[in-house]
Amino acid sequence: MRVIVCENYEELSAQAAKIMASQIILKPNSILGLATGSTPVGMYNRLAEMNQNGDLDFSKVITFNLDEYYPIEKTNCQSYRYFMNENLFSKINIDINNTHVPNGEAADPMVECARYERAIADCGGIDLQLLGIGQNGHIGFNEPGETLSSVTHITDLTENTIKANSRFFDKIEDVPKKALTMGIGSILKAKKILLLVSGQNKHDALMDLFTPEIKTNNPATLLKVHPDVILICDRAAYGDGPAK
Ligand code: PGA
């Protein structure tokens, strides 16, 4: 795992945007795995700026998002489809038909999960997967537990995640209790992974990445088995780094 510690969130966003942009420049028809949440917003803004300045072309890019609440309508402003349209897709020259988010409106979530996993494979797999991390170590909505799922699946959100995500909702009762998410195996199949970690509240989850252990109660530790992970974190998340 290559580790880049940035002084602050702005620097983290700029570094992440450079890596994403390089991927797209080197392979204009890249398959990108994308993430929602607060962390990637600064990077998305920079990518949109590069696109608007004529420095980056998304016309051949294909994207697959990690996850979506279930059930949720695409037009609901809390849906991840809405988030992606607002924060990135509407600001760049991507073909919206090339953007994929698990369908929170699907009648049968299991069928939708199988379709999503197949759609990624049919495109040839993800070239670069962007990830954030939850305070509890989740990646996508792969929540800590005794077991983890390898493929795209429907999952219950933990109390910790519901509480963390309630900041985007009027009240905590409004946060959906389930989600569709790529599995750990779907994520690890990506050729490259870019993990962004910002803020002091992620410190404990982040420090587990600097030990040799893999723990299902911190799903992000599974990233240790992947041969090509770039971790960008800010000083607030890194603190003094791993205990000596
Ligand atoms: P955040 O979420 O970027 O909003 O902190 C990350 C996550 O929960 O994966």
CSV table of C-alpha atoms and ligand atoms in Angstrom, one decimal:
chain,number,residue,atom,x,y,z
A,1,MET,CA,0.0,0.0,0.0
A,2,ARG,CA,1.4,3.4,-1.0
A,3,VAL,CA,0.6,6.0,1.6
A,4,ILE,CA,0.4,9.7,1.0
A,5,VAL,CA,-0.2,12.0,4.0
A,6,CYS,CA,-1.5,15.4,3.1
A,7,GLU,CA,-1.6,18.5,5.3
A,8,ASN,CA,-5.3,19.1,4.8
A,9,TYR,CA,-8.4,18.2,2.9
A,10,GLU,CA,-7.7,20.6,0.0
A,11,GLU,CA,-4.3,18.9,-0.6
A,12,LEU,CA,-5.9,15.4,-0.3
A,13,SER,CA,-8.6,16.4,-2.9
A,14,ALA,CA,-6.0,17.8,-5.3
A,15,GLN,CA,-3.8,14.7,-5.0
A,16,ALA,CA,-6.7,12.4,-5.5
A,17,ALA,CA,-7.9,14.4,-8.6
A,18,LYS,CA,-4.4,14.1,-10.1
A,19,ILE,CA,-4.5,10.3,-9.8
A,20,MET,CA,-8.0,10.0,-11.2
A,21,ALA,CA,-7.2,12.4,-14.0
A,22,SER,CA,-4.0,10.4,-14.9
A,23,GLN,CA,-6.0,7.2,-15.1
A,24,ILE,CA,-8.4,8.8,-17.5
A,25,ILE,CA,-5.7,10.4,-19.6
A,26,LEU,CA,-3.8,7.1,-19.9
A,27,LYS,CA,-6.9,5.1,-20.6
A,28,PRO,CA,-9.8,7.4,-21.9
A,29,ASN,CA,-12.3,4.5,-21.8
A,30,SER,CA,-11.4,3.7,-18.2
A,31,ILE,CA,-13.9,1.8,-16.0
A,32,LEU,CA,-14.0,3.8,-12.8
A,33,GLY,CA,-15.5,2.6,-9.5
A,34,LEU,CA,-16.9,5.7,-7.7
A,35,ALA,CA,-17.9,6.5,-4.1
A,36,THR,CA,-20.3,8.9,-2.4
A,37,GLY,CA,-20.0,10.6,1.0
A,38,SER,CA,-18.3,13.9,2.0
A,39,THR,CA,-14.8,12.8,1.4
A,40,PRO,CA,-14.7,12.6,-2.5
A,41,VAL,CA,-16.6,15.9,-3.0
A,42,GLY,CA,-13.4,18.1,-3.2
A,43,MET,CA,-11.9,15.7,-5.7
A,44,TYR,CA,-15.1,15.6,-7.8
A,45,ASN,CA,-15.1,19.5,-7.9
A,46,ARG,CA,-11.5,19.5,-9.2
A,47,LEU,CA,-12.3,16.8,-11.8
A,48,ALA,CA,-15.3,18.9,-13.0
A,49,GLU,CA,-13.1,22.0,-13.2
A,50,MET,CA,-10.5,20.1,-15.3
A,51,ASN,CA,-13.3,18.9,-17.6
A,52,GLN,CA,-14.7,22.4,-17.9
A,53,ASN,CA,-11.3,23.8,-18.7
A,54,GLY,CA,-10.9,21.3,-21.5
A,55,ASP,CA,-8.1,19.4,-19.7
A,56,LEU,CA,-10.0,16.1,-19.1
A,57,ASP,CA,-12.4,14.2,-21.3
A,58,PHE,CA,-15.0,11.9,-19.7
A,59,SER,CA,-16.8,11.1,-23.0
A,60,LYS,CA,-15.6,7.5,-23.1
A,61,VAL,CA,-15.4,6.9,-19.3
A,62,ILE,CA,-17.7,4.2,-17.7
A,63,THR,CA,-18.5,4.4,-14.0
A,64,PHE,CA,-19.9,2.0,-11.4
A,65,ASN,CA,-20.8,3.3,-8.0
A,66,LEU,CA,-20.1,1.2,-4.9
A,67,ASP,CA,-23.5,1.3,-3.3
A,68,GLU,CA,-27.1,2.7,-3.0
A,69,TYR,CA,-29.6,2.8,-0.2
A,70,TYR,CA,-32.5,0.3,-0.5
A,71,PRO,CA,-35.3,0.9,-1.1
A,72,ILE,CA,-34.9,4.5,-2.4
A,73,GLU,CA,-36.2,6.3,-5.5
A,74,LYS,CA,-33.5,7.7,-7.9
A,75,THR,CA,-35.1,11.2,-7.6
A,76,ASN,CA,-34.9,11.2,-3.8
A,77,CYS,CA,-32.2,13.8,-3.0
A,78,GLN,CA,-30.7,11.4,-0.5
A,79,SER,CA,-30.2,8.7,-3.1
A,80,TYR,CA,-26.6,8.1,-4.2
A,81,ARG,CA,-27.8,8.3,-7.8
A,82,TYR,CA,-29.0,11.9,-7.1
A,83,PHE,CA,-25.7,12.6,-5.2
A,84,MET,CA,-23.6,11.5,-8.2
A,85,ASN,CA,-25.7,13.4,-10.7
A,86,GLU,CA,-25.4,16.6,-8.6
A,87,ASN,CA,-21.8,16.3,-7.5
A,88,LEU,CA,-20.2,15.0,-10.7
A,89,PHE,CA,-22.2,13.7,-13.7
A,90,SER,CA,-24.1,16.9,-14.4
A,91,LYS,CA,-20.8,18.9,-14.4
A,92,ILE,CA,-18.8,16.8,-16.8
A,93,ASN,CA,-19.1,15.5,-20.4
A,94,ILE,CA,-19.9,11.9,-19.4
A,95,ASP,CA,-22.6,9.9,-21.2
A,96,ILE,CA,-25.1,9.4,-18.4
A,97,ASN,CA,-25.9,5.9,-19.9
A,98,ASN,CA,-22.3,5.0,-19.0
A,99,THR,CA,-22.9,5.7,-15.3
A,100,HIS,CA,-24.1,2.9,-13.1
A,101,VAL,CA,-25.4,2.9,-9.6
A,102,PRO,CA,-27.2,-0.1,-8.0
A,103,ASN,CA,-30.9,0.4,-8.5
A,104,GLY,CA,-32.5,1.3,-5.2
A,105,GLU,CA,-35.9,0.9,-6.9
A,106,ALA,CA,-35.4,-2.7,-8.1
A,107,ALA,CA,-38.4,-4.9,-7.2
A,108,ASP,CA,-36.1,-7.8,-6.3
A,109,PRO,CA,-32.8,-6.7,-4.7
A,110,MET,CA,-31.1,-10.1,-5.1
A,111,VAL,CA,-31.7,-10.0,-8.9
A,112,GLU,CA,-30.4,-6.4,-9.0
A,113,CYS,CA,-27.3,-7.4,-7.1
A,114,ALA,CA,-26.5,-10.3,-9.5
A,115,ARG,CA,-27.2,-8.0,-12.5
A,116,TYR,CA,-24.9,-5.3,-11.1
A,117,GLU,CA,-22.0,-7.8,-10.4
A,118,ARG,CA,-22.4,-9.2,-14.0
A,119,ALA,CA,-22.5,-5.7,-15.5
A,120,ILE,CA,-19.1,-4.9,-14.0
A,121,ALA,CA,-17.6,-8.1,-15.3
A,122,ASP,CA,-19.2,-7.6,-18.7
A,123,CYS,CA,-17.4,-4.3,-19.0
A,124,GLY,CA,-14.1,-6.0,-18.3
A,125,GLY,CA,-13.8,-5.1,-14.6
A,126,ILE,CA,-12.9,-1.9,-12.8
A,127,ASP,CA,-9.6,-0.2,-13.6
A,128,LEU,CA,-9.5,2.2,-10.7
A,129,GLN,CA,-11.8,1.9,-7.6
A,130,LEU,CA,-12.2,5.0,-5.4
A,131,LEU,CA,-13.0,4.3,-1.8
A,132,GLY,CA,-13.8,6.2,1.4
A,133,ILE,CA,-13.9,4.5,4.8
A,134,GLY,CA,-16.5,4.6,7.5
A,135,GLN,CA,-15.6,5.4,11.1
A,136,ASN,CA,-16.3,1.7,11.7
A,137,GLY,CA,-14.0,0.7,8.8
A,138,HIS,CA,-16.7,-0.1,6.3
A,139,ILE,CA,-15.8,0.2,2.6
A,140,GLY,CA,-18.9,0.6,0.4
A,141,PHE,CA,-21.6,-0.7,2.8
A,142,ASN,CA,-19.5,-3.7,3.8
A,143,GLU,CA,-20.2,-3.3,7.5
A,144,PRO,CA,-18.1,-4.9,10.2
A,145,GLY,CA,-19.3,-8.4,11.3
A,146,GLU,CA,-18.3,-11.9,11.8
A,147,THR,CA,-18.5,-12.6,8.1
A,148,LEU,CA,-18.2,-10.5,5.0
A,149,SER,CA,-19.8,-10.9,1.5
A,150,SER,CA,-17.6,-11.2,-1.6
A,151,VAL,CA,-20.1,-10.1,-4.2
A,152,THR,CA,-22.7,-7.4,-4.6
A,153,HIS,CA,-25.4,-8.0,-2.0
A,154,ILE,CA,-28.2,-6.4,0.1
A,155,THR,CA,-27.1,-5.5,3.6
A,156,ASP,CA,-28.4,-4.1,6.9
A,157,LEU,CA,-26.7,-0.8,7.9
A,158,THR,CA,-25.2,-0.8,11.4
A,159,GLU,CA,-26.3,1.7,14.0
A,160,ASN,CA,-23.0,3.4,13.7
A,161,THR,CA,-23.5,4.0,10.0
A,162,ILE,CA,-27.1,5.1,10.4
A,163,LYS,CA,-25.9,7.6,13.0
A,164,ALA,CA,-23.0,8.8,10.9
A,165,ASN,CA,-25.3,9.3,7.8
A,166,SER,CA,-28.1,10.9,9.7
A,167,ARG,CA,-26.3,14.2,9.3
A,168,PHE,CA,-27.6,14.3,5.7
A,169,PHE,CA,-31.2,13.7,6.8
A,170,ASP,CA,-33.8,15.7,8.7
A,171,LYS,CA,-34.1,13.0,11.3
A,172,ILE,CA,-32.3,9.7,12.1
A,173,GLU,CA,-35.6,7.8,11.5
A,174,ASP,CA,-35.4,8.8,7.8
A,175,VAL,CA,-32.1,7.1,7.2
A,176,PRO,CA,-32.8,3.8,5.2
A,177,LYS,CA,-31.9,0.7,7.1
A,178,LYS,CA,-30.6,-1.3,4.1
A,179,ALA,CA,-28.4,-0.9,1.1
A,180,LEU,CA,-27.2,-2.6,-2.0
A,181,THR,CA,-23.4,-2.7,-2.1
A,182,MET,CA,-20.5,-4.2,-4.0
A,183,GLY,CA,-18.9,-6.9,-2.0
A,184,ILE,CA,-15.3,-7.1,-0.7
A,185,GLY,CA,-14.5,-9.4,-3.6
A,186,SER,CA,-16.1,-7.0,-6.1
A,187,ILE,CA,-13.9,-4.3,-4.7
A,188,LEU,CA,-10.7,-6.3,-4.5
A,189,LYS,CA,-11.1,-7.3,-8.2
A,190,ALA,CA,-10.4,-3.7,-9.2
A,191,LYS,CA,-6.9,-3.3,-10.9
A,192,LYS,CA,-6.1,-0.3,-8.7
A,193,ILE,CA,-7.7,1.1,-5.6
A,194,LEU,CA,-7.6,4.7,-4.4
A,195,LEU,CA,-8.6,5.1,-0.7
A,196,LEU,CA,-9.3,8.6,0.7
A,197,VAL,CA,-9.4,9.2,4.4
A,198,SER,CA,-10.1,12.6,5.9
A,199,GLY,CA,-10.8,13.7,9.5
A,200,GLN,CA,-9.9,12.8,13.0
A,201,ASN,CA,-13.0,10.6,13.4
A,202,LYS,CA,-11.4,8.1,10.9
A,203,HIS,CA,-8.2,7.9,12.8
A,204,ASP,CA,-8.9,4.6,14.6
A,205,ALA,CA,-10.2,2.8,11.5
A,206,LEU,CA,-7.2,4.1,9.5
A,207,MET,CA,-4.6,2.9,12.1
A,208,ASP,CA,-5.8,-0.7,11.6
A,209,LEU,CA,-4.4,-0.5,8.1
A,210,PHE,CA,-0.9,-0.1,9.4
A,211,THR,CA,-0.8,-3.5,11.3
A,212,PRO,CA,-0.4,-6.9,9.7
A,213,GLU,CA,-3.8,-8.1,10.7
A,214,ILE,CA,-7.0,-8.6,8.7
A,215,LYS,CA,-10.1,-8.2,10.8
A,216,THR,CA,-13.7,-8.7,9.6
A,217,ASN,CA,-14.7,-6.1,12.2
A,218,ASN,CA,-12.7,-3.5,10.2
A,219,PRO,CA,-13.5,-4.5,6.5
A,220,ALA,CA,-11.0,-1.9,5.1
A,221,THR,CA,-8.2,-4.2,6.5
A,222,LEU,CA,-9.0,-6.6,3.6
A,223,LEU,CA,-7.3,-4.0,1.3
A,224,LYS,CA,-4.0,-5.3,2.6
A,225,VAL,CA,-4.3,-8.3,0.3
A,226,HIS,CA,-4.6,-6.1,-2.8
A,227,PRO,CA,-1.3,-5.4,-4.7
A,228,ASP,CA,-2.0,-1.9,-5.9
A,229,VAL,CA,-3.6,0.4,-3.3
A,230,ILE,CA,-2.9,4.1,-2.9
A,231,LEU,CA,-4.0,5.5,0.4
A,232,ILE,CA,-4.3,9.3,0.7
A,233,CYS,CA,-5.1,10.6,4.1
A,234,ASP,CA,-5.0,14.0,5.7
A,235,ARG,CA,-3.1,15.0,8.8
A,236,ALA,CA,-6.3,15.0,10.9
A,237,ALA,CA,-6.9,11.3,10.1
A,238,TYR,CA,-3.3,10.3,10.4
A,239,GLY,CA,-2.5,12.1,13.6
A,240,ASP,CA,0.9,10.9,14.9
A,241,GLY,CA,0.6,7.7,12.8
A,242,PRO,CA,0.7,4.1,13.9
A,243,ALA,CA,1.9,3.5,17.5
A,244,LYS,CA,5.6,2.7,17.6
B,1,PGA,P1,-17.7,10.1,4.3
B,1,PGA,O1,-18.2,8.6,4.2
B,1,PGA,O2,-16.8,10.4,3.2
B,1,PGA,O3,-19.0,10.9,4.3
B,1,PGA,O4,-17.0,10.2,5.6
B,1,PGA,C1,-17.3,7.6,3.9
B,1,PGA,C2,-17.9,6.3,4.1
B,1,PGA,O5,-18.8,6.1,5.0
B,1,PGA,O6,-17.6,5.3,3.4
